[in-house]
Amino acid sequence: MTVVEYDGRIVVVDTGLMFPTAEMHGIDLVLPDFSYLRDRADDIEAIVLTHGHEDHVGALPYVLREIGIPPKIYGGLLTIGMVRSKLDEHKLGEKAPLQELPAGEKVKHGPFQLELVHLAHSIPDMRGVLITTELGSMLMTGDYKFDQTPVDGRPADVPRLAEIGRDGLLLLCGDSTNADRPGVAPSESSVGPALLQEFSRCEGRIVVTSFASNIHRVQQVIDAAVALDRKVALVGRSMRKNYNIASNLGMAKAPQGLFIQPREIEDFPDEKIVVISTGSQGEPLSALRRMANNDHRDVQLHSGDTVVFSATPVPGNERAVNETIDRIYEIGATVITAKDAPIHASGHGWQEELKLMLNLTKPRYVMPVHGDHKRLRLHSELAHDVGIDPANVFRGRNGLPLEIDENGARFGEDIHAGVMYVDGVNIGEPDDAALRDRREISADGIFIVVATVSSDDGSVVADPEVIFRGVAFLEEADALVEEMSDLIEDLLEDASKAGNREPHLIEEDLHDAVGKFVFQRLRRRPMILPVVVEV
Amino acid sequence: MTVVEYDGRIVVVDTGLMFPTAEMHGIDLVLPDFSYLRDRADDIEAIVLTHGHEDHVGALPYVLREIGIPPKIYGGLLTIGMVRSKLDEHKLGEKAPLQELPAGEKVKHGPFQLELVHLAHSIPDMRGVLITTELGSMLMTGDYKFDQTPVDGRPADVPRLAEIGRDGLLLLCGDSTNADRPGVAPSESSVGPALLQEFSRCEGRIVVTSFASNIHRVQQVIDAAVALDRKVALVGRSMRKNYNIASNLGMAKAPQGLFIQPREIEDFPDEKIVVISTGSQGEPLSALRRMANNDHRDVQLHSGDTVVFSATPVPGNERAVNETIDRIYEIGATVITAKDAPIHASGHGWQEELKLMLNLTKPRYVMPVHGDHKRLRLHSELAHDVGIDPANVFRGRNGLPLEIDENGARFGEDIHAGVMYVDGVNIGEPDDAALRDRREISADGIFIVVATVSSDDGSVVADPEVIFRGVAFLEEADALVEEMSDLIEDLLEDASKAGNREPHLIEEDLHDAVGKFVFQRLRRRPMILPVVVEV
């Protein structure tokens, strides 16, 4: 999510999200921290979306709900279609001023002129965003590659990029994802023939998994199935949803009668079936993961089936993907991955493409974006390689604004940025105490100690209750709890005799005494939660 | 861990462990479930260890403590040295009958004749285990490669393997780790020149990370440092420990004055330093991870430094390794991995080596071991390829015994096997309720409700206490708790009026009512823990 500001007015480019890691106990989603915009809702002229991937549009419902509805939300045709479906699910669809902005068309909003520039990516209708003010122009590339033979026949708009360079570009913010890969990314259309070749060797059913939003990939799987006279079943909610959106927009097509329902799969011979499924990242609840666990309602994998991973694991998902693959082998089916055959092509340009973008657009200033520190650095070095003055290349970070005026460009002062966590219906800070508590309890468990004392003299009026959860392998639990109860009663009696009646202080003493006792016995430090009830 | 049984007597080969994944909340170690041996301690003739890696020896202290001390524990010289150090830490060193068994020497124990066969691996003194009874011989390869130019000049003992094949081998249990890689693994000694070449380009300090037990790798780093006139600092506890063990056994050597203490690093020019560090897997508390987090006492990384990963991530560790690498880039240092230069060689043989092992030993039966389902299947197919009857290739799983007698071989009946978890001082089952509780609490938190009622009439004698932990972003907490208290009081009064005095039943009602209330408000299902105290 990028905020572009001029003369007090704002254009927001993209509103993406991240998915939580295992260390973020119970967190559902990770959003950009957009608190900078909280008091600036009235200054926002438009939100512009480069493409429909979750890491570029996923936070939009939360931005609209928390910040407010901007005058316009622009994007390409498919992007708007996918976002509309998402906002409908959040009951925001009617309010949101979604509008397709065709590539090349210019619109004015306050001090900004906005234009989308067509680029290629692993989802149709990817657009760079050209924002022009009286100071000059900046181009946010979004995620792109220069695919000379894209599946839809619409390569990146090199002529327009050349014009932008000729007219003078002030700032280029470029995708750095593959800044570490020398050469040029393979074309998306090279995947189709490789899929067909692999399919033609399969004797049983074929299950292909890919990102559901990669409409051109799904189309190529469909085409290969048609060529081999196999029926196609789309399995997984997002696979069906995205195909339907693309099909309604005329971006995906299949012959009449090709599709069958997942429940009909068993009615056809194995060699007549191609299943296209979600789950290429090993997601726990995905259709493919369920198949691998022998837990899918409609598709039971068996020996002779071939599962084709037409995707590579996003960093961090390797273990989940490997587990899925191995369970498929356990069932007796075979797996083909992008390591075995060229059945995947990245949607992000490689080094020669990043250099081409730099050479075409000839920016005065460059800010590499969308990559880890390694790739931002490598992207900067590519800019140096094509002759851009290192002093004009700015490697930033979230929350560090790049300020440009007539005198030059420089980093400004850090503003509050970072991430926010979504947990159920609530949004909050990553350092919320609740998450620290979850980490603590999930490591060592929790002991709850309830002491009931008289409000008159602090004497014990009921046996202490000791309850524990998440304390592992406690064979000697009864004896331990009994000893602990004695300890607690002694402590309460001492407190009563000493005239210590303050529940808060007694709770502190209980906390320390029980914690020490538990550590001596179990060598663990569970959370200790004492409750003193006065009667 | 493999149990070999004949005539009621037992030899155990290896006693390895696994490290926990993030889903095993708070678990320290994962052991093989060796409960099969609980009543069989007296039948154990010996434990034989193939090599000193944790996944082959790490469970030994637990086996000795839980099952008992066997008459003998055999292994190669370094293996025994490393295990002795480990058992000393567990205060078991004096009791354990550790003994080096030189390769080729035969010992008799009960119905077994035992012999170690020298093989190559990523740790010195790797030995296959040949076990002979009157029925025939079996060979457990352990982890091996056929390295023709190992660093210590001692390649795998091919002549002895050929003899074993000539004399007739009943069963081969072979390492399957790299059954998916065509060809032959690169030699360990190919790594040294590649390291020297990379080092010679470095202008600042060099930090090399590798597995501490890979003595030959550490030796090659030392040799490269000597060639470039750099001093060497060993950083990380296991790095220093393993080097000292190997050095004392004459397996590693360095010129006088080469080593410096980590705290002396700053006293030397950057270009005169090589640091050899633990942390190649991104382990959270490792020396390299601390350096990457700017949190190491002795080594502060800075721009100009080069960190060399002379190791590849074990599957599942990719994210931790990538995070470490990216933090090093953030600091401004450069990283070289095995993707950039041939600075790592696997210790496990590739397909041509597995076939060579099969052809040399000519086993009647084959059981591929040490690999996931995919690699066990591929290893089986390699056995078919070299002419072994598929009916004689047994793909097993943990707990499924392979039974061999004069009439042939077959799988027997499943015995109880699998894994056990170590949590602090205790060992238990993975399905322990405590771990389910940890998972539940770590996802959604916990609410504790304490109700104090009169034992006479069930009337409420103190305000209910509501405490929560791990419930995220609860801005409206006070109001929620107040409403909840009202709800609880109402429920308790109703119970009192209805004559319901059974604390257990009231707790059930409280659990359901509070859980429903919380879900309506927060859309989460935290654990609800009601406590009714009677006064």
Coordinates of N, CA and C in Angstrom, one line a residue, chain A residues 237-369:
Chain A
R237 N -13.4 -23.4 -3.8 CA -14.3 -22.3 -3.9 C -13.7 -21.1 -4.7
S238 N -12.4 -20.8 -4.5 CA -11.9 -19.6 -5.2 C -11.6 -20.0 -6.6
M239 N -11.3 -21.3 -6.9 CA -11.1 -21.7 -8.3 C -12.4 -21.4 -9.1
R240 N -13.6 -21.9 -8.5 CA -14.8 -21.7 -9.3 C -15.2 -20.2 -9.4
K241 N -15.0 -19.5 -8.3 CA -15.3 -18.1 -8.2 C -14.5 -17.3 -9.3
N242 N -13.2 -17.4 -9.3 CA -12.4 -16.7 -10.2 C -12.7 -17.0 -11.6
Y243 N -12.9 -18.3 -11.9 CA -13.2 -18.7 -13.3 C -14.5 -18.1 -13.7
N244 N -15.5 -18.1 -12.9 CA -16.7 -17.5 -13.2 C -16.6 -16.0 -13.5
I245 N -15.9 -15.3 -12.7 CA -15.7 -13.9 -12.9 C -15.0 -13.7 -14.3
A246 N -13.9 -14.4 -14.5 CA -13.2 -14.2 -15.8 C -14.0 -14.6 -17.0
S247 N -14.8 -15.7 -16.8 CA -15.6 -16.2 -17.9 C -16.7 -15.2 -18.3
N248 N -17.3 -14.6 -17.2 CA -18.3 -13.5 -17.5 C -17.8 -12.3 -18.2
L249 N -16.5 -12.1 -17.9 CA -15.9 -10.9 -18.6 C -15.3 -11.3 -20.0
G250 N -15.5 -12.5 -20.4 CA -15.0 -13.0 -21.7 C -13.5 -13.3 -21.7
M251 N -12.9 -13.4 -20.5 CA -11.4 -13.6 -20.4 C -11.0 -15.1 -20.4
A252 N -12.0 -16.0 -20.2 CA -11.7 -17.4 -20.1 C -12.8 -18.1 -20.9
K253 N -12.5 -19.2 -21.6 CA -13.6 -19.9 -22.3 C -13.3 -21.4 -22.4
A254 N -14.4 -22.1 -22.6 CA -14.3 -23.5 -22.7 C -15.4 -24.0 -23.6
P255 N -15.2 -25.1 -24.3 CA -16.3 -25.6 -25.2 C -17.5 -26.1 -24.3
Q256 N -18.7 -26.0 -24.9 CA -19.9 -26.5 -24.2 C -19.7 -27.9 -23.8
G257 N -20.1 -28.3 -22.6 CA -20.1 -29.7 -22.1 C -18.8 -30.1 -21.6
L258 N -17.8 -29.2 -21.6 CA -16.4 -29.6 -21.1 C -16.5 -29.8 -19.6
F259 N -17.1 -28.9 -18.9 CA -17.1 -28.9 -17.4 C -18.0 -30.0 -16.8
I260 N -17.6 -30.7 -15.8 CA -18.5 -31.5 -15.0 C -18.4 -31.1 -13.6
Q261 N -19.4 -31.5 -12.8 CA -19.4 -31.2 -11.4 C -18.4 -32.1 -10.7
P262 N -17.8 -31.6 -9.6 CA -16.9 -32.5 -8.9 C -17.6 -33.8 -8.5
R263 N -18.8 -33.8 -8.1 CA -19.5 -35.1 -7.7 C -19.6 -36.0 -8.8
E264 N -19.5 -35.6 -10.1 CA -19.6 -36.5 -11.2 C -18.3 -37.1 -11.6
I265 N -17.2 -36.8 -11.0 CA -15.9 -37.3 -11.4 C -15.9 -38.8 -11.5
E266 N -16.5 -39.4 -10.5 CA -16.5 -40.9 -10.4 C -17.3 -41.6 -11.5
D267 N -18.1 -40.8 -12.2 CA -18.9 -41.3 -13.3 C -18.1 -41.5 -14.6
F268 N -16.9 -40.9 -14.6 CA -16.1 -41.0 -15.9 C -14.9 -41.9 -15.7
P269 N -14.4 -42.5 -16.8 CA -13.1 -43.2 -16.6 C -12.0 -42.3 -16.2
D270 N -11.1 -42.9 -15.5 CA -10.0 -42.0 -14.9 C -9.3 -41.2 -16.0
E271 N -9.1 -41.9 -17.2 CA -8.3 -41.2 -18.2 C -9.1 -40.1 -19.0
K272 N -10.3 -39.9 -18.5 CA -11.1 -38.8 -19.1 C -11.3 -37.6 -18.2
I273 N -10.5 -37.5 -17.2 CA -10.7 -36.5 -16.2 C -9.5 -35.6 -16.0
V274 N -9.7 -34.3 -16.0 CA -8.7 -33.3 -15.4 C -9.4 -32.5 -14.3
V275 N -8.9 -32.5 -13.1 CA -9.4 -31.7 -12.0 C -8.5 -30.5 -11.9
I276 N -9.1 -29.3 -11.8 CA -8.3 -28.1 -11.5 C -8.6 -27.7 -10.1
S277 N -7.6 -27.6 -9.2 CA -7.9 -27.5 -7.8 C -7.1 -26.4 -7.2
T278 N -7.7 -25.8 -6.1 CA -6.9 -24.9 -5.2 C -6.0 -25.8 -4.4
G279 N -5.0 -25.1 -3.7 CA -4.2 -25.8 -2.8 C -2.7 -25.9 -3.2
S280 N -2.3 -25.1 -4.1 CA -0.9 -25.2 -4.6 C 0.1 -24.8 -3.6
Q281 N -0.4 -24.2 -2.5 CA 0.5 -23.7 -1.4 C 0.4 -24.6 -0.2
G282 N -0.3 -25.8 -0.3 CA -0.5 -26.7 0.8 C -1.4 -26.1 1.9
E283 N -2.2 -25.2 1.5 CA -3.1 -24.5 2.5 C -4.0 -25.6 3.3
P284 N -4.0 -25.5 4.6 CA -4.6 -26.6 5.4 C -6.0 -26.9 5.0
L285 N -6.9 -26.0 4.6 CA -8.3 -26.3 4.3 C -8.5 -26.4 2.8
S286 N -7.5 -26.3 2.0 CA -7.7 -26.3 0.6 C -8.2 -27.7 0.0
A287 N -8.7 -27.6 -1.2 CA -9.3 -28.9 -1.8 C -8.2 -29.9 -1.9
L288 N -7.0 -29.5 -2.4 CA -5.9 -30.5 -2.6 C -5.4 -31.1 -1.3
R289 N -5.3 -30.3 -0.3 CA -4.8 -30.8 1.0 C -5.8 -31.8 1.5
R290 N -7.1 -31.5 1.3 CA -8.1 -32.5 1.7 C -8.0 -33.8 0.9
M291 N -7.7 -33.7 -0.4 CA -7.5 -34.9 -1.2 C -6.3 -35.7 -0.7
A292 N -5.2 -35.0 -0.4 CA -4.0 -35.6 0.1 C -4.3 -36.3 1.4
N293 N -5.2 -35.8 2.2 CA -5.5 -36.4 3.5 C -6.7 -37.4 3.4
N294 N -7.0 -37.7 2.2 CA -8.2 -38.7 2.0 C -9.4 -38.1 2.7
D295 N -9.6 -36.8 2.5 CA -10.7 -36.2 3.3 C -11.5 -35.2 2.4
H296 N -11.5 -35.5 1.0 CA -12.3 -34.6 0.1 C -13.5 -35.4 -0.3
R297 N -14.7 -34.6 -0.2 CA -16.0 -35.3 -0.5 C -16.0 -35.9 -1.8
D298 N -15.5 -35.2 -2.8 CA -15.7 -35.6 -4.2 C -14.6 -36.3 -4.9
V299 N -13.3 -36.0 -4.5 CA -12.2 -36.5 -5.2 C -11.4 -37.4 -4.2
Q300 N -11.4 -38.7 -4.5 CA -10.5 -39.6 -3.7 C -9.3 -40.0 -4.6
L301 N -8.2 -39.5 -4.2 CA -7.0 -39.9 -5.0 C -6.7 -41.3 -4.9
H302 N -6.1 -41.9 -5.9 CA -5.7 -43.3 -5.8 C -4.5 -43.6 -6.7
S303 N -3.9 -44.7 -6.6 CA -2.7 -45.1 -7.4 C -3.1 -45.0 -8.9
G304 N -2.2 -44.4 -9.7 CA -2.4 -44.2 -11.1 C -2.8 -42.7 -11.4
D305 N -3.2 -42.0 -10.4 CA -3.5 -40.5 -10.5 C -2.2 -39.8 -10.6
T306 N -2.2 -38.6 -11.3 CA -1.1 -37.7 -11.3 C -1.5 -36.3 -10.8
V307 N -0.8 -35.8 -9.9 CA -1.1 -34.5 -9.4 C 0.0 -33.5 -9.9
V308 N -0.4 -32.5 -10.6 CA 0.6 -31.6 -11.2 C 0.5 -30.2 -10.5
F309 N 1.7 -29.9 -9.9 CA 1.8 -28.6 -9.2 C 2.3 -27.5 -10.2
S310 N 1.3 -26.8 -10.8 CA 1.7 -25.7 -11.8 C 1.8 -24.4 -11.0
A311 N 2.8 -24.4 -10.1 CA 3.0 -23.3 -9.2 C 4.3 -23.6 -8.4
T312 N 4.9 -22.6 -7.8 CA 6.0 -22.9 -6.9 C 5.6 -22.4 -5.5
P313 N 6.2 -23.0 -4.5 CA 5.8 -22.6 -3.1 C 6.3 -21.1 -2.9
V314 N 5.4 -20.3 -2.4 CA 5.8 -19.0 -1.9 C 6.7 -19.2 -0.7
P315 N 7.8 -18.4 -0.6 CA 8.7 -18.7 0.5 C 8.0 -18.8 1.9
G316 N 8.3 -19.8 2.6 CA 7.6 -20.0 3.9 C 6.6 -21.2 3.8
N317 N 6.1 -21.4 2.6 CA 5.1 -22.5 2.4 C 5.7 -23.8 2.0
E318 N 7.1 -23.9 2.0 CA 7.7 -25.1 1.5 C 7.3 -26.4 2.3
R319 N 7.3 -26.2 3.6 CA 7.0 -27.4 4.4 C 5.5 -27.9 4.2
A320 N 4.6 -27.0 4.1 CA 3.2 -27.4 3.8 C 3.1 -28.0 2.5
V321 N 3.8 -27.5 1.5 CA 3.7 -28.1 0.1 C 4.3 -29.5 0.1
N322 N 5.5 -29.6 0.8 CA 6.2 -30.9 0.8 C 5.3 -31.9 1.5
E323 N 4.7 -31.5 2.6 CA 3.8 -32.5 3.3 C 2.7 -33.0 2.4
T324 N 2.1 -32.0 1.7 CA 1.0 -32.4 0.8 C 1.5 -33.4 -0.3
I325 N 2.6 -33.0 -0.9 CA 3.2 -33.9 -1.9 C 3.5 -35.3 -1.3
D326 N 4.0 -35.4 -0.1 CA 4.4 -36.7 0.4 C 3.1 -37.5 0.7
R327 N 2.1 -36.8 1.2 CA 0.8 -37.6 1.4 C 0.3 -38.2 0.2
I328 N 0.4 -37.4 -0.9 CA -0.1 -37.9 -2.2 C 0.8 -39.1 -2.6
Y329 N 2.1 -39.1 -2.4 CA 2.9 -40.3 -2.7 C 2.5 -41.4 -1.8
E330 N 2.1 -41.2 -0.6 CA 1.7 -42.2 0.4 C 0.5 -42.9 -0.2
I331 N -0.4 -42.1 -0.7 CA -1.6 -42.7 -1.3 C -1.3 -43.6 -2.5
G332 N -0.2 -43.3 -3.2 CA 0.2 -44.1 -4.3 C 0.1 -43.3 -5.7
A333 N -0.3 -42.1 -5.6 CA -0.4 -41.3 -6.8 C 1.0 -40.7 -7.0
T334 N 1.2 -40.1 -8.2 CA 2.5 -39.5 -8.6 C 2.3 -38.0 -8.6
V335 N 3.4 -37.3 -8.4 CA 3.4 -35.8 -8.4 C 4.4 -35.3 -9.4
I336 N 4.0 -34.3 -10.1 CA 4.9 -33.6 -11.0 C 4.9 -32.1 -10.6
T337 N 6.2 -31.6 -10.3 CA 6.3 -30.2 -9.9 C 7.1 -29.5 -11.0
A338 N 7.2 -28.2 -10.7 CA 8.0 -27.3 -11.6 C 9.5 -27.7 -11.7
K339 N 9.9 -28.5 -10.7 CA 11.3 -29.0 -10.8 C 11.4 -30.1 -11.8
D340 N 10.3 -30.8 -12.1 CA 10.4 -31.9 -13.0 C 10.2 -31.5 -14.5
A341 N 9.4 -30.4 -14.7 CA 9.1 -30.0 -16.0 C 8.7 -28.5 -16.0
P342 N 8.9 -27.8 -17.2 CA 8.7 -26.4 -17.1 C 7.2 -26.0 -17.1
I343 N 6.5 -26.4 -16.1 CA 5.0 -26.2 -16.0 C 4.7 -25.0 -15.2
H344 N 5.6 -24.1 -14.9 CA 5.3 -22.9 -14.2 C 6.1 -21.8 -14.7
A345 N 5.6 -20.6 -14.8 CA 6.4 -19.4 -15.2 C 6.0 -18.3 -14.2
S346 N 7.1 -17.7 -13.7 CA 6.9 -16.6 -12.7 C 6.2 -15.4 -13.4
G347 N 5.4 -14.7 -12.6 CA 4.7 -13.5 -13.1 C 5.5 -12.2 -13.0
H348 N 6.7 -12.4 -12.4 CA 7.6 -11.2 -12.1 C 8.8 -11.2 -13.0
G349 N 9.1 -10.1 -13.7 CA 10.2 -10.0 -14.6 C 11.5 -10.3 -13.9
W350 N 12.5 -10.8 -14.7 CA 13.8 -11.1 -14.2 C 14.7 -9.9 -14.5
Q351 N 16.0 -10.0 -14.2 CA 16.9 -8.9 -14.2 C 16.9 -8.1 -15.5
E352 N 16.9 -8.8 -16.7 CA 16.9 -8.1 -17.9 C 15.7 -7.3 -18.2
E353 N 14.6 -7.7 -17.6 CA 13.3 -7.0 -17.7 C 13.3 -5.8 -16.8
L354 N 13.9 -5.9 -15.6 CA 14.0 -4.7 -14.7 C 14.8 -3.6 -15.4
K355 N 15.9 -4.1 -16.1 CA 16.8 -3.1 -16.7 C 16.1 -2.5 -17.9
L356 N 15.3 -3.3 -18.7 CA 14.5 -2.8 -19.8 C 13.6 -1.7 -19.3
M357 N 12.9 -2.0 -18.2 CA 11.9 -1.0 -17.6 C 12.7 0.3 -17.3
L358 N 13.9 0.2 -16.7 CA 14.6 1.4 -16.3 C 15.1 2.1 -17.5
N359 N 15.5 1.4 -18.6 CA 16.0 2.0 -19.8 C 14.9 2.7 -20.6
L360 N 13.7 2.1 -20.6 CA 12.5 2.6 -21.3 C 12.1 3.9 -20.6
T361 N 11.9 3.9 -19.3 CA 11.2 5.0 -18.6 C 12.2 6.1 -18.2
K362 N 13.6 5.8 -18.2 CA 14.6 6.8 -17.9 C 14.3 7.7 -16.7
P363 N 14.0 7.1 -15.6 CA 13.6 7.9 -14.5 C 14.7 8.8 -13.9
R364 N 14.4 10.0 -13.4 CA 15.4 10.7 -12.7 C 15.7 10.0 -11.3
Y365 N 14.7 9.6 -10.6 CA 14.8 9.0 -9.3 C 14.2 7.6 -9.4
V366 N 14.9 6.7 -8.6 CA 14.4 5.3 -8.6 C 14.2 4.9 -7.2
M367 N 13.0 4.3 -6.9 CA 12.8 3.6 -5.6 C 12.4 2.2 -5.8
P368 N 13.3 1.2 -5.6 CA 12.9 -0.2 -5.7 C 11.9 -0.5 -4.6
V369 N 10.8 -1.2 -5.0 CA 9.8 -1.7 -4.0 C 9.5 -3.1 -4.2

